[in-house]
mmCIF file of C-alpha atoms in Angstrom:
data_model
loop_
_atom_site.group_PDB
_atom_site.id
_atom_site.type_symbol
_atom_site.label_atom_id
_atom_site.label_comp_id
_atom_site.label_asym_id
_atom_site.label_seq_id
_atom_site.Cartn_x
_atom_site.Cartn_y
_atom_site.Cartn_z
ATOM 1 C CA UNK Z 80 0.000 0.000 0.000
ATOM 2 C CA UNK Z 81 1.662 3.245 1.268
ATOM 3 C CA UNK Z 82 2.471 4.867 -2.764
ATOM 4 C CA UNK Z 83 2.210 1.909 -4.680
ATOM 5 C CA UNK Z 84 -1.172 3.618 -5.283
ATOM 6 C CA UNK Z 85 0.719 6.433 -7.540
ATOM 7 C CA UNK Z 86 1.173 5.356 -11.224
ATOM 8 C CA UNK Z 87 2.134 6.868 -14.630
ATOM 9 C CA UNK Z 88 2.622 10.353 -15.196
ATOM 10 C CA UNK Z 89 2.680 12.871 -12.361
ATOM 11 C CA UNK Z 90 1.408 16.471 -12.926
ATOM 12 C CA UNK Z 91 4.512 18.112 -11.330
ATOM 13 C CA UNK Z 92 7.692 17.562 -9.938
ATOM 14 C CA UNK Z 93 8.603 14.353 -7.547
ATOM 15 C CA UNK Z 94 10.599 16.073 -4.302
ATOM 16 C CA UNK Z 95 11.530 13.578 -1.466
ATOM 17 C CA UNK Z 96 13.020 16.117 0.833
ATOM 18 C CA UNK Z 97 13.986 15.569 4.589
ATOM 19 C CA UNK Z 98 12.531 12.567 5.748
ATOM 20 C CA UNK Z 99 15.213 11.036 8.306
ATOM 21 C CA UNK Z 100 13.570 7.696 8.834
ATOM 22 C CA UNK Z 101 12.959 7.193 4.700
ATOM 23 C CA UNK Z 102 15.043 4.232 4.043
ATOM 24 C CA UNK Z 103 13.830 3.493 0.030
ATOM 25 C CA UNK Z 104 11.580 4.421 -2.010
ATOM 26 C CA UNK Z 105 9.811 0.984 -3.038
ATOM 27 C CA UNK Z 106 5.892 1.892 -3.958
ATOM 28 C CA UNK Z 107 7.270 4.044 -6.243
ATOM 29 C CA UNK Z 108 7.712 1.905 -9.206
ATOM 30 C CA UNK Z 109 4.833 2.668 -11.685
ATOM 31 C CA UNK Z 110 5.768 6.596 -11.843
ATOM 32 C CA UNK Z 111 7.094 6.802 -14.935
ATOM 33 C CA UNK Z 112 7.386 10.581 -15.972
ATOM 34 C CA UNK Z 113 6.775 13.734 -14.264
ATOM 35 C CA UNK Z 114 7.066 17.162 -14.547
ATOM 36 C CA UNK Z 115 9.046 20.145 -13.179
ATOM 37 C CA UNK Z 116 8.522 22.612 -10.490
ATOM 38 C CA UNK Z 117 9.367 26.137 -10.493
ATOM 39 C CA UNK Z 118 12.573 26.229 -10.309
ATOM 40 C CA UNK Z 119 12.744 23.634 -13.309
ATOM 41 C CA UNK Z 120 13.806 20.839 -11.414
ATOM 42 C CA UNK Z 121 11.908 17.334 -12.542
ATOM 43 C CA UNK Z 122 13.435 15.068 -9.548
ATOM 44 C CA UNK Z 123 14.763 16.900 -5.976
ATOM 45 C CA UNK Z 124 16.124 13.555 -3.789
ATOM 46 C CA UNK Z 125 17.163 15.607 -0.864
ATOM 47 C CA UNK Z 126 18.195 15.415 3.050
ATOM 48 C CA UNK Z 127 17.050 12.091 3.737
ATOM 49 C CA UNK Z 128 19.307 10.974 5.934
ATOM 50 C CA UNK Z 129 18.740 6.841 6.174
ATOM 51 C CA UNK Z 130 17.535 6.234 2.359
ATOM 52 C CA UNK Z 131 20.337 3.886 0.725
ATOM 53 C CA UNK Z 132 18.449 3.329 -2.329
ATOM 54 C CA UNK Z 133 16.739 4.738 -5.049
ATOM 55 C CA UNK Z 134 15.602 1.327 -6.613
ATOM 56 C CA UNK Z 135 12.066 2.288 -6.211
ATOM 57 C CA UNK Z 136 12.511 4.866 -9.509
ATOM 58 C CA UNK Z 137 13.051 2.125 -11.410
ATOM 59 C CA UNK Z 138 9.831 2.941 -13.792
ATOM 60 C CA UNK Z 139 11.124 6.032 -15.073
ATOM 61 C CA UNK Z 140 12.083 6.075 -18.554
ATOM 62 C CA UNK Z 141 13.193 8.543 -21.293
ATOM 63 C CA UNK Z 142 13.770 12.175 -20.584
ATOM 64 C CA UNK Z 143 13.207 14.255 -17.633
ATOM 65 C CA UNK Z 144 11.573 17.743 -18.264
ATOM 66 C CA UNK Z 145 14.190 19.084 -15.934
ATOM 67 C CA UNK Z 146 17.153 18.534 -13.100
ATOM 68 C CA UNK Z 147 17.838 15.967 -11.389
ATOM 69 C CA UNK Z 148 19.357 16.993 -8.235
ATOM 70 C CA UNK Z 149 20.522 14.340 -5.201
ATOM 71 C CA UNK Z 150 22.083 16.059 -2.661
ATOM 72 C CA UNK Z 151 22.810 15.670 1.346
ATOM 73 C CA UNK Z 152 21.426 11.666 1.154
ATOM 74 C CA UNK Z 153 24.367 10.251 3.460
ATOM 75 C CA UNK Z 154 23.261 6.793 3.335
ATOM 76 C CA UNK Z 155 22.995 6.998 -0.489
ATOM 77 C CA UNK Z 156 25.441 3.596 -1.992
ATOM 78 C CA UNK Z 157 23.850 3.906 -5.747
ATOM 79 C CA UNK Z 158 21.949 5.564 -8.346
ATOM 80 C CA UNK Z 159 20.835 1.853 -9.058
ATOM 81 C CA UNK Z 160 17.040 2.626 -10.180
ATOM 82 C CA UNK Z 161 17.732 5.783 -12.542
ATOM 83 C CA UNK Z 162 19.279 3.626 -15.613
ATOM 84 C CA UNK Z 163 16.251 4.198 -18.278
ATOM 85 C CA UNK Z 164 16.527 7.871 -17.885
ATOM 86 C CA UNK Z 165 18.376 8.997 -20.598
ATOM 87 C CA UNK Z 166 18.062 13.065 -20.882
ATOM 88 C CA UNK Z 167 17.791 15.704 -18.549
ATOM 89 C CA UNK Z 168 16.703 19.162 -19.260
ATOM 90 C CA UNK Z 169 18.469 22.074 -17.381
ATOM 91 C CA UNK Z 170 16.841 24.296 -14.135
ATOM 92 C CA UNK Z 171 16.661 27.765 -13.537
ATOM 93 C CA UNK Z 172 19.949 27.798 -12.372
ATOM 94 C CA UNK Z 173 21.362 26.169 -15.514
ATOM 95 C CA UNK Z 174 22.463 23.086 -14.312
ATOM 96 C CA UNK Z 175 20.545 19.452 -15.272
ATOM 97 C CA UNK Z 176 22.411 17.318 -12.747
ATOM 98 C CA UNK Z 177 23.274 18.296 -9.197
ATOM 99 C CA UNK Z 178 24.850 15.731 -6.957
ATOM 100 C CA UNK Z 179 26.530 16.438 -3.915
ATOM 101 C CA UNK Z 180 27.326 15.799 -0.016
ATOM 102 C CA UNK Z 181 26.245 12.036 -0.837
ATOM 103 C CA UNK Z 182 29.183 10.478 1.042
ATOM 104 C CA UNK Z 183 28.761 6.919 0.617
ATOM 105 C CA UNK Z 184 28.169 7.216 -3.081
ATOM 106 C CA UNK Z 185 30.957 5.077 -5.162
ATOM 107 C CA UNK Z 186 30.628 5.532 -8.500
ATOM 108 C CA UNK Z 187 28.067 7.343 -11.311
ATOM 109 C CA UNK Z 188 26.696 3.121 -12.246
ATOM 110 C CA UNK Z 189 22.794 3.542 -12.965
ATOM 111 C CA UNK Z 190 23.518 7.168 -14.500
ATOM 112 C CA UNK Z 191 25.266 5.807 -17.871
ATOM 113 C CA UNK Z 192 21.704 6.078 -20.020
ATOM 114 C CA UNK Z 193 22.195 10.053 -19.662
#
């Protein structure tokens, strides 16, 4: 139950922002596109301090109408889940990707579709 109830396209932008007890983000699976917000980001994965997995994305496919920014995620090990998206489209700030203070991150795997 939970978000498995969310499905297909989303009107707006998906933001997952400071929940400290999120550990994934299964339920999510049958999102496949969404929008942006206003500052033109499509995907904000920020300040959640115990998620180690973004595996629950794994239905998105194609381009993203804007960023994708994952910042301040310490428990973060992969970007295992984000491998059909293959274009982002830049924010208001002029950046499309924006990934930082994710300290347990290893390597860019699940990012080489972009």
């Amino acid at each position: 139950e939970g978000l498995s109830g969310l499905q297909g396209h989303l009107a707006g932008a998906l933001v997952i922002q400071d929940n400290p007890a999120l550990t994934s983000l299964n339920g999510l699976e049958s999102i496949t596109r969404f929008y942006f917000n206003n500052d033109g980001n499509a995907l904000v994965i920020s300040s959640n301090a115990a998620l180690a997995s973004l595996e629950g994305l794994s239905g998105l496919q194609g381009e993203l109408p804007g960023a994708l920014v994952i910042q301040d995620n310490p428990a973060l090990t992969s970007f295992n889940g984000l491998e059909s998206i293959t274009r982002l489209e830049r924010n208001a700030d002029g950046n499309a990707l924006v990934i930082k203070d994710n300290p347990a991150l290893t390597s860019f795997n699940g990012l080489e579709s972009i």
